[in-house]
Tab-separated table of C-alpha atoms in Angstrom:
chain	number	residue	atom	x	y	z
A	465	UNK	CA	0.000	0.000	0.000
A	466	UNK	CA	1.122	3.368	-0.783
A	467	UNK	CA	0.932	6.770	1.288
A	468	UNK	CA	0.838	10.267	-0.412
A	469	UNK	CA	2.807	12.464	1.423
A	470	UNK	CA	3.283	16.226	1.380
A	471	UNK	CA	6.706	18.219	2.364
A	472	UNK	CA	8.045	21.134	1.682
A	473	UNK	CA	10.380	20.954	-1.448
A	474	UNK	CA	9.909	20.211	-4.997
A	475	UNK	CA	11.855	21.097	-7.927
A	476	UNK	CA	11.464	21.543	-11.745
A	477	UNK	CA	13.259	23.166	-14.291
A	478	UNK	CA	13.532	27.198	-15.746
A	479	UNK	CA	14.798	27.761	-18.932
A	480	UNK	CA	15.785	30.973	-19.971
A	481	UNK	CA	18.149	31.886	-23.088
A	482	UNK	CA	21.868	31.777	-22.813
A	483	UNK	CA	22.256	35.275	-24.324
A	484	UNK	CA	20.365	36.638	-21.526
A	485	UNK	CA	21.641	34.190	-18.969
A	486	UNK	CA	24.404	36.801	-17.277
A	487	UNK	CA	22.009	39.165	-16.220
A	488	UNK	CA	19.468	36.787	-15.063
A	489	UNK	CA	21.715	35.756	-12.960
A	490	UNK	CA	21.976	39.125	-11.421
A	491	UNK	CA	18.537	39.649	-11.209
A	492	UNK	CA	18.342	39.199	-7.455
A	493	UNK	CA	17.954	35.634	-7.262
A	494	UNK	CA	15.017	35.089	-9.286
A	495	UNK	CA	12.124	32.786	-8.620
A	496	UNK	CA	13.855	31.304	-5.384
A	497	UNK	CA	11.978	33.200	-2.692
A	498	UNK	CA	9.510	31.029	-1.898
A	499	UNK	CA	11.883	27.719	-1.190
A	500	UNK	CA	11.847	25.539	1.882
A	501	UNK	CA	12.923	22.325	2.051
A	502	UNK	CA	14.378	19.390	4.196
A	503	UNK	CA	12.727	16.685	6.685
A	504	UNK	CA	11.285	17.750	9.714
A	505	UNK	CA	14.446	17.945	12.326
A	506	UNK	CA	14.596	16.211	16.105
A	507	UNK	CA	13.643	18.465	18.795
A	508	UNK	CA	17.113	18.117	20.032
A	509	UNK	CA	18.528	19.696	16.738
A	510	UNK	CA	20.350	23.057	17.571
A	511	UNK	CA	18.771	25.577	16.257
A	512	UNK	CA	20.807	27.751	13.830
A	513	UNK	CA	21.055	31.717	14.636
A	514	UNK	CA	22.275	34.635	12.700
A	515	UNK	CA	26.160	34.191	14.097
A	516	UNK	CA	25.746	30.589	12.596
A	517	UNK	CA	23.952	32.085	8.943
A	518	UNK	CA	25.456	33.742	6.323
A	519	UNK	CA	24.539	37.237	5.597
A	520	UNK	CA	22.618	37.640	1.634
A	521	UNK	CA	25.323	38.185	-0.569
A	522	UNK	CA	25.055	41.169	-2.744
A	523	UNK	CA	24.106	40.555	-6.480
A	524	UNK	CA	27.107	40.554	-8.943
A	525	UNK	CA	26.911	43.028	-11.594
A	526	UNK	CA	26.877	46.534	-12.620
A	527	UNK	CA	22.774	47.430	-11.308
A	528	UNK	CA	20.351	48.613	-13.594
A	529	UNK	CA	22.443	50.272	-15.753
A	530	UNK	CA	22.021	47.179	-18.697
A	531	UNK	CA	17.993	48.888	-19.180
A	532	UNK	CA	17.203	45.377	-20.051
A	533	UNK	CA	13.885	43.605	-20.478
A	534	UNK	CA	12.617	39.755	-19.930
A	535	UNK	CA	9.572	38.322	-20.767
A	536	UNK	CA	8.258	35.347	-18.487
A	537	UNK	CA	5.339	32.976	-18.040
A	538	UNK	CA	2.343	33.040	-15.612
A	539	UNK	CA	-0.852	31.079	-15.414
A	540	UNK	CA	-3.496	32.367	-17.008
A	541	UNK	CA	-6.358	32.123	-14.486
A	542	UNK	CA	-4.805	32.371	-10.894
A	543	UNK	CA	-7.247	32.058	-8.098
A	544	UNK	CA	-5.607	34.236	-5.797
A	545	UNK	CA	-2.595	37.371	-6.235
A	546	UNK	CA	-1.774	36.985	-2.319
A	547	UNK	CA	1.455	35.549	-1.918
A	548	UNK	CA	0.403	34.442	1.582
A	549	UNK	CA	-1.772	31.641	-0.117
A	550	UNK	CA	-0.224	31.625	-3.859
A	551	UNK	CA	0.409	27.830	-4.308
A	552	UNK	CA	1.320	27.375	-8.258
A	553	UNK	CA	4.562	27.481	-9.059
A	554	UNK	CA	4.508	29.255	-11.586
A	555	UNK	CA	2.953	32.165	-9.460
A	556	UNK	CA	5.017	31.813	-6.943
A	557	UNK	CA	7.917	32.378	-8.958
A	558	UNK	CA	6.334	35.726	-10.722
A	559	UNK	CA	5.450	36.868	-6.819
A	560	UNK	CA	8.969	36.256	-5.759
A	561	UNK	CA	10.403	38.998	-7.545
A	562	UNK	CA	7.706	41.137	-5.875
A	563	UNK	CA	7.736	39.720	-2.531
A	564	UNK	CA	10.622	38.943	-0.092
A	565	UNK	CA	10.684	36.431	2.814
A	566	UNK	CA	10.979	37.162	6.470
A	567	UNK	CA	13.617	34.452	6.648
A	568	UNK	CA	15.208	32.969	3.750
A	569	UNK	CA	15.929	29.137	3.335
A	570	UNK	CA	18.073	28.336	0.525
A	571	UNK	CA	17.328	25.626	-1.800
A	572	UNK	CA	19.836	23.421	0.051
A	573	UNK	CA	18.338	24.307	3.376
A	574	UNK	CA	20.777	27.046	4.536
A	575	UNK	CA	18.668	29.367	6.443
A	576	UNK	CA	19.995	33.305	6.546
A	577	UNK	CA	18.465	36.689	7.306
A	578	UNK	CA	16.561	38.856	4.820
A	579	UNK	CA	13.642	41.321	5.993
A	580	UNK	CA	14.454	39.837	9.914
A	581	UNK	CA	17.625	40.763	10.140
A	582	UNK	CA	18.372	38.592	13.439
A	583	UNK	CA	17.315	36.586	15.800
A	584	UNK	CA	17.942	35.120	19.309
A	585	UNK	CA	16.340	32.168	20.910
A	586	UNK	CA	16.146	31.730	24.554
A	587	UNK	CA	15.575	27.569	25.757
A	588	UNK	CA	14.216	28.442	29.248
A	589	UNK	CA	10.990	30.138	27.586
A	590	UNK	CA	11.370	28.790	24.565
A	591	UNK	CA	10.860	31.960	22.857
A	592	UNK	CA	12.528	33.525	19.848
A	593	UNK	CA	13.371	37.597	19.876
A	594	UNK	CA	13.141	38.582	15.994
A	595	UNK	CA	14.658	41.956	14.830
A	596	UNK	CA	13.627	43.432	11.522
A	597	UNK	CA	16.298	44.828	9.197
A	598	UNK	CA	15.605	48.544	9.387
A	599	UNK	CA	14.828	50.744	5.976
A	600	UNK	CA	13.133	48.076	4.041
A	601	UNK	CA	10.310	49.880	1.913
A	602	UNK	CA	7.213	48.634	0.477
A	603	UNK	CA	5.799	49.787	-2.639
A	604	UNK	CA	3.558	52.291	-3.595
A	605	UNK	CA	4.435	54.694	-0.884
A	606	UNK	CA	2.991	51.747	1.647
A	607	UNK	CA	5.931	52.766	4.451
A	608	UNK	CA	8.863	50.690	5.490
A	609	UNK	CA	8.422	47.479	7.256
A	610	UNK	CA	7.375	47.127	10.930
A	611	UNK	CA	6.147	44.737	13.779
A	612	UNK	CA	2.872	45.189	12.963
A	613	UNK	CA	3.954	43.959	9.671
A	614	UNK	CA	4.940	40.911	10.372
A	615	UNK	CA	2.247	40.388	13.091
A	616	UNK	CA	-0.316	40.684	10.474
A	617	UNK	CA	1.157	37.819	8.459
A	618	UNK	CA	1.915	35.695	10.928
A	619	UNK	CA	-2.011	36.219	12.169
A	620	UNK	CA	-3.001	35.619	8.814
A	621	UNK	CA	-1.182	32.486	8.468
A	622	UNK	CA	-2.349	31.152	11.438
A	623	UNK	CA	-6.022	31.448	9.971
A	624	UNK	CA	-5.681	29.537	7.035
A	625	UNK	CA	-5.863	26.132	6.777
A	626	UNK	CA	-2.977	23.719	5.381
A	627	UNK	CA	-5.206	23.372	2.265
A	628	UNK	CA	-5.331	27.377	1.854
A	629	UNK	CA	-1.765	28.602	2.474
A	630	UNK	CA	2.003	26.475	2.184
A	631	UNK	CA	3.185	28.227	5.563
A	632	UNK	CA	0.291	27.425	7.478
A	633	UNK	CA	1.586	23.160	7.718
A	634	UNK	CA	4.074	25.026	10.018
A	635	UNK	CA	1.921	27.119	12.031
A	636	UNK	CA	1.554	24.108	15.095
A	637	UNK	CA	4.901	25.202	16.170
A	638	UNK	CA	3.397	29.008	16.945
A	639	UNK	CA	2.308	28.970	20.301
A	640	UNK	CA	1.666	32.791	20.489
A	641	UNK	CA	3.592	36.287	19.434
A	642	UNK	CA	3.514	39.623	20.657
A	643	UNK	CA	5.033	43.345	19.430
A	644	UNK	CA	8.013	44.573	21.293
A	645	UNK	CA	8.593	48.038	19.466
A	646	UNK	CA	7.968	49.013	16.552
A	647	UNK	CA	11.501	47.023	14.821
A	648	UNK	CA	11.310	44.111	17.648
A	649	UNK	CA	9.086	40.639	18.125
A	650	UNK	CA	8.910	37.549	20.197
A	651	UNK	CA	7.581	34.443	18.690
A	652	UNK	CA	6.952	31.662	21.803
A	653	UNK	CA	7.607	28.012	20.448
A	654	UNK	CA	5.598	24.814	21.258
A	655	UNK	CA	8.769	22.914	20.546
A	656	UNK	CA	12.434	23.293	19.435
A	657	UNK	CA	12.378	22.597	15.815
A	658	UNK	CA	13.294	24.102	12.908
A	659	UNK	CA	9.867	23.950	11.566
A	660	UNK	CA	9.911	27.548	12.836
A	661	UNK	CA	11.998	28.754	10.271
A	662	UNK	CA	10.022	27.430	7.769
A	663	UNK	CA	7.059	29.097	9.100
A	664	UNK	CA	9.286	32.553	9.000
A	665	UNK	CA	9.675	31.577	5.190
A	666	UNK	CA	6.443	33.488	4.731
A	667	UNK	CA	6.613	36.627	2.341
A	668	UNK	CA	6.270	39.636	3.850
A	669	UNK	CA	3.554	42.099	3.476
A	670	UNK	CA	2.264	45.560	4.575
A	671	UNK	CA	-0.877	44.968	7.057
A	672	UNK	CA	-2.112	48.727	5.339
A	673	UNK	CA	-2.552	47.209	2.250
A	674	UNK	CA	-3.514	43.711	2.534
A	675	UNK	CA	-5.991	43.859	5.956
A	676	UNK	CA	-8.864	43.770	4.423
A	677	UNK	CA	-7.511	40.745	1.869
A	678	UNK	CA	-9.150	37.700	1.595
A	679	UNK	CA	-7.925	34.336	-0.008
A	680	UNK	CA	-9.663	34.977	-2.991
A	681	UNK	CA	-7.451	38.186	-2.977
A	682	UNK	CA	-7.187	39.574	-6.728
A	683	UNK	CA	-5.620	43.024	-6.437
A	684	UNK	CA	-2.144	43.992	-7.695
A	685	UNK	CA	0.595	42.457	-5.066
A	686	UNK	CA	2.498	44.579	-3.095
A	687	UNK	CA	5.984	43.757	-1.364
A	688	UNK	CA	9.383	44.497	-0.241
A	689	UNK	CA	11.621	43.023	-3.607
A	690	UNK	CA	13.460	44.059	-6.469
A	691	UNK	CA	10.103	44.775	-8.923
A	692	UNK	CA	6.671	46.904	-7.772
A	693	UNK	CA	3.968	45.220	-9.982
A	694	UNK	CA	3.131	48.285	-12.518
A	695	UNK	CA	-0.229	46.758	-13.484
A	696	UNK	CA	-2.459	43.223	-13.527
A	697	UNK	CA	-4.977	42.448	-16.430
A	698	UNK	CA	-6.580	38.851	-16.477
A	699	UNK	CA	-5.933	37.149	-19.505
A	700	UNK	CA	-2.840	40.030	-20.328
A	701	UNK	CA	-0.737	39.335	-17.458
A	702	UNK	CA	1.335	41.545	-15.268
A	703	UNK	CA	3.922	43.908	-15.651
A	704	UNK	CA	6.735	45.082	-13.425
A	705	UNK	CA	9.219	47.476	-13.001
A	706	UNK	CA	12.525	48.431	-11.110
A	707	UNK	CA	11.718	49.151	-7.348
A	708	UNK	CA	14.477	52.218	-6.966
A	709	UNK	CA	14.052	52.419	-3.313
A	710	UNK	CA	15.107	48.206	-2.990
A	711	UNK	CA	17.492	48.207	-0.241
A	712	UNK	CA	20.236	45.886	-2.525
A	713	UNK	CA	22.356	46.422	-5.384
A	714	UNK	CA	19.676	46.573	-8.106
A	715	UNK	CA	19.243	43.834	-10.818
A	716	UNK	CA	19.529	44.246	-14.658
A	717	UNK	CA	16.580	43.877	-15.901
A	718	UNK	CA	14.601	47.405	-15.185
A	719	UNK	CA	11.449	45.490	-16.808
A	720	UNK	CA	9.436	42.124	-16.750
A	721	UNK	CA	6.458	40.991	-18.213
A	722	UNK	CA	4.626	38.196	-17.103
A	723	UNK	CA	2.474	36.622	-19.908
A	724	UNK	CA	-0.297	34.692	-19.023
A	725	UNK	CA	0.606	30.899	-20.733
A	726	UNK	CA	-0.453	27.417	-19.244
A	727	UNK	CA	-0.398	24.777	-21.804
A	728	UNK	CA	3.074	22.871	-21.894
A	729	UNK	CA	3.189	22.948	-25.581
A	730	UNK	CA	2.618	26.601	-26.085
A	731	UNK	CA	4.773	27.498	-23.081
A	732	UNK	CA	7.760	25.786	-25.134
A	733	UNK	CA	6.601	27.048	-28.638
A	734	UNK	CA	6.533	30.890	-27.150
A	735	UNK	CA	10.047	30.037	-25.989
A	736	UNK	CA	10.981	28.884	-29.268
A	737	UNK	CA	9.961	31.378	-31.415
A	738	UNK	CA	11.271	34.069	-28.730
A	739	UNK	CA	7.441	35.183	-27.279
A	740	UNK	CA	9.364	33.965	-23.908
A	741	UNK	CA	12.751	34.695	-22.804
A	742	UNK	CA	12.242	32.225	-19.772
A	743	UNK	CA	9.541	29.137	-19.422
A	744	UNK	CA	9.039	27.250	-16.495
A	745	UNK	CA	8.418	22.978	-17.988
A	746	UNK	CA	8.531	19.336	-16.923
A	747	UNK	CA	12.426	18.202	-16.320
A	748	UNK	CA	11.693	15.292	-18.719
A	749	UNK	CA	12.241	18.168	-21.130
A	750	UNK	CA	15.047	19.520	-19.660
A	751	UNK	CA	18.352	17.758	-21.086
A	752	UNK	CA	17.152	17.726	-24.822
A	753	UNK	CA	16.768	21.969	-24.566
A	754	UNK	CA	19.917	22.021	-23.193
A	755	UNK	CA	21.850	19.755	-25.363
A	756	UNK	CA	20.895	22.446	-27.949
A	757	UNK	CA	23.920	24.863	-26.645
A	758	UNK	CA	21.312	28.123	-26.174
A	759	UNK	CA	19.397	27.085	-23.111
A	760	UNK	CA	20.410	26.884	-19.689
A	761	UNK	CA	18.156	24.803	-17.120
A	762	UNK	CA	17.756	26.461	-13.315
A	763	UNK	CA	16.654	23.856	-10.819
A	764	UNK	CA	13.825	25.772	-8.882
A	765	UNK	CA	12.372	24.997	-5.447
A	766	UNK	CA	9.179	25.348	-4.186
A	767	UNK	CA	6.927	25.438	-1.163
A	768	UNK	CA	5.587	21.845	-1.574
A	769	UNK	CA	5.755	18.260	-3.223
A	770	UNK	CA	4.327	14.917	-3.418
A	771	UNK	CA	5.128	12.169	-3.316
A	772	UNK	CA	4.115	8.033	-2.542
A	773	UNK	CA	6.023	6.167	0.433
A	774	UNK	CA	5.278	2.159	0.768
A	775	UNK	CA	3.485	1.595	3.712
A	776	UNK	CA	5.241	-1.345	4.939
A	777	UNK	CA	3.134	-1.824	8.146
């Protein structure tokens, strides 16, 4: 007999052409926001802090100076624009240029600052002391990011059901939170595990904007990242521009557009006849674009897979 199980981590395969391939590379670490991955840890696991994590490198590159311009996919007919429940990848990806997480975990399961800058953990209480970087603006004039902030999401989260957001399989390890000041937050465990972190994987989002948001949320996003989403038109797509007040080294790319494109088929004829410059497929694909010498294939994470496990019992 076999089990379907659900963790976080699953993987499939960007291409994007080679011409553009050195400044997609700078563009601020596209379409990897949303990762989390890894097997639930022991409680007895040490639990990493910001003098054990490495600090976000910098992009490499010269900024925006390159004025160039990329043209992705996205699905057509998304249910939802609020990253706090977005579960296709392909959305996902498109939100992670507009969103940032409040804790970053890499795609091999490194886990390092971003909007929290640092964080302390104290056994006795089992509560953990979250600072927020300072200076990190939202878009459209929505303020720079606070307490209340990330109260709001973690609230949020803790609403939804498993089936409704990826962050909320986490939220059992939240056993309450409270506001400090204004840059400072405590977060009180129900056990040590790093299941926290991946909870604190969740995208950060101004409670101004988004309060009143439901799951079936359908405005324009609005985050903390590289690109401010310009404008959003069912069955056009989305377009987005350079966030100048980004607290990083800008990317190269000043514009995207997101096209709306499901079918496999299309997706790969677009990206053939140069409609896309980058296409999310199937990996089964993978090894025959890039045997052509002008593709390069990105391994992408994301929130969730499946998968079957023999129940031998």
């Amino acid at each position: 007999m076999w089990k379907e199980k659900d963790r976080a981590m699953k993987s499939t395969n960007f291409y994007i052409n080679w011409r553009k391939l050195a400044a997609f590379t700078m563009a601020i670490c596209l379409l990897l926001v949303f990762s989390a991955c890894g097997s639930s840890p022991q409680p007895s696991e040490e639990l990493p802090t910001p003098s054990a994590a490495k600090e976000l490198p910098m992009p490499e590159g010269t900024g925006a100076a390159g004025g160039q311009e990329l043209t992705i996919n996205m699905p057509e007919n998304p249910q939802t624009l609020n990253p706090l429940t977005a579960q296709e990848e392909n959305l996902c990806n498109v939100l992670s240029l507009v969103v940032e997480p409040a804790i970053k975990i890499e795609a091999n399961g490194e886990i390092l600052p971003s909007v929290i800058e640092n964080w302390t953990f104290d056994a006795q209480t089992m509560t953990f002391t979250f600072v927020i970087r300072k200076n990190v603006s939202f878009h459209d004039g929505k303020g720079t990011v606070g307490a209340d902030d990330l109260l709001f999401c973690i609230e949020r989260i803790c609403s939804y059901t498993e089936a409704e957001s990826p962050y909320a399989k986490y939220k059992y390890v939240v056993g309450g939170y409270a506001k400090i000041d204004d840059t400072t937050f405590t977060v009180k465990v129900t056990e040590k595990t790093k299941d926290i972190f991946y909870f604190m994987n969740f995208p950060v989002l101004p409670k101004s904007y988004y309060e009143s948001a439901g799951v079936d949320f359908l405005q324009k996003p609005v985050g903390t990242g590289p690109y401010q989403v310009d404008s959003y038109t069912k069955g056009e797509g989305m377009a987005l521009s350079l966030f100048g007040d980004w607290w990083k080294t800008p990317p190269v790319f000043t514009k995207i557009t997101a096209k709306p494109m499901d079918a496999e088929d299309s997706k790969i004829k677009g990206y053939q006849d140069g409609s896309f410059d980058a296409v999310m497929s199937a990996s089964y694909t993978a090894e025959s674009y890039a045997s052509e010498g002008k593709t390069t294939v990105h391994p992408i994470v994301y929130p969730t897979y499946h998968c079957l496990i023999p129940n031998m019992g």
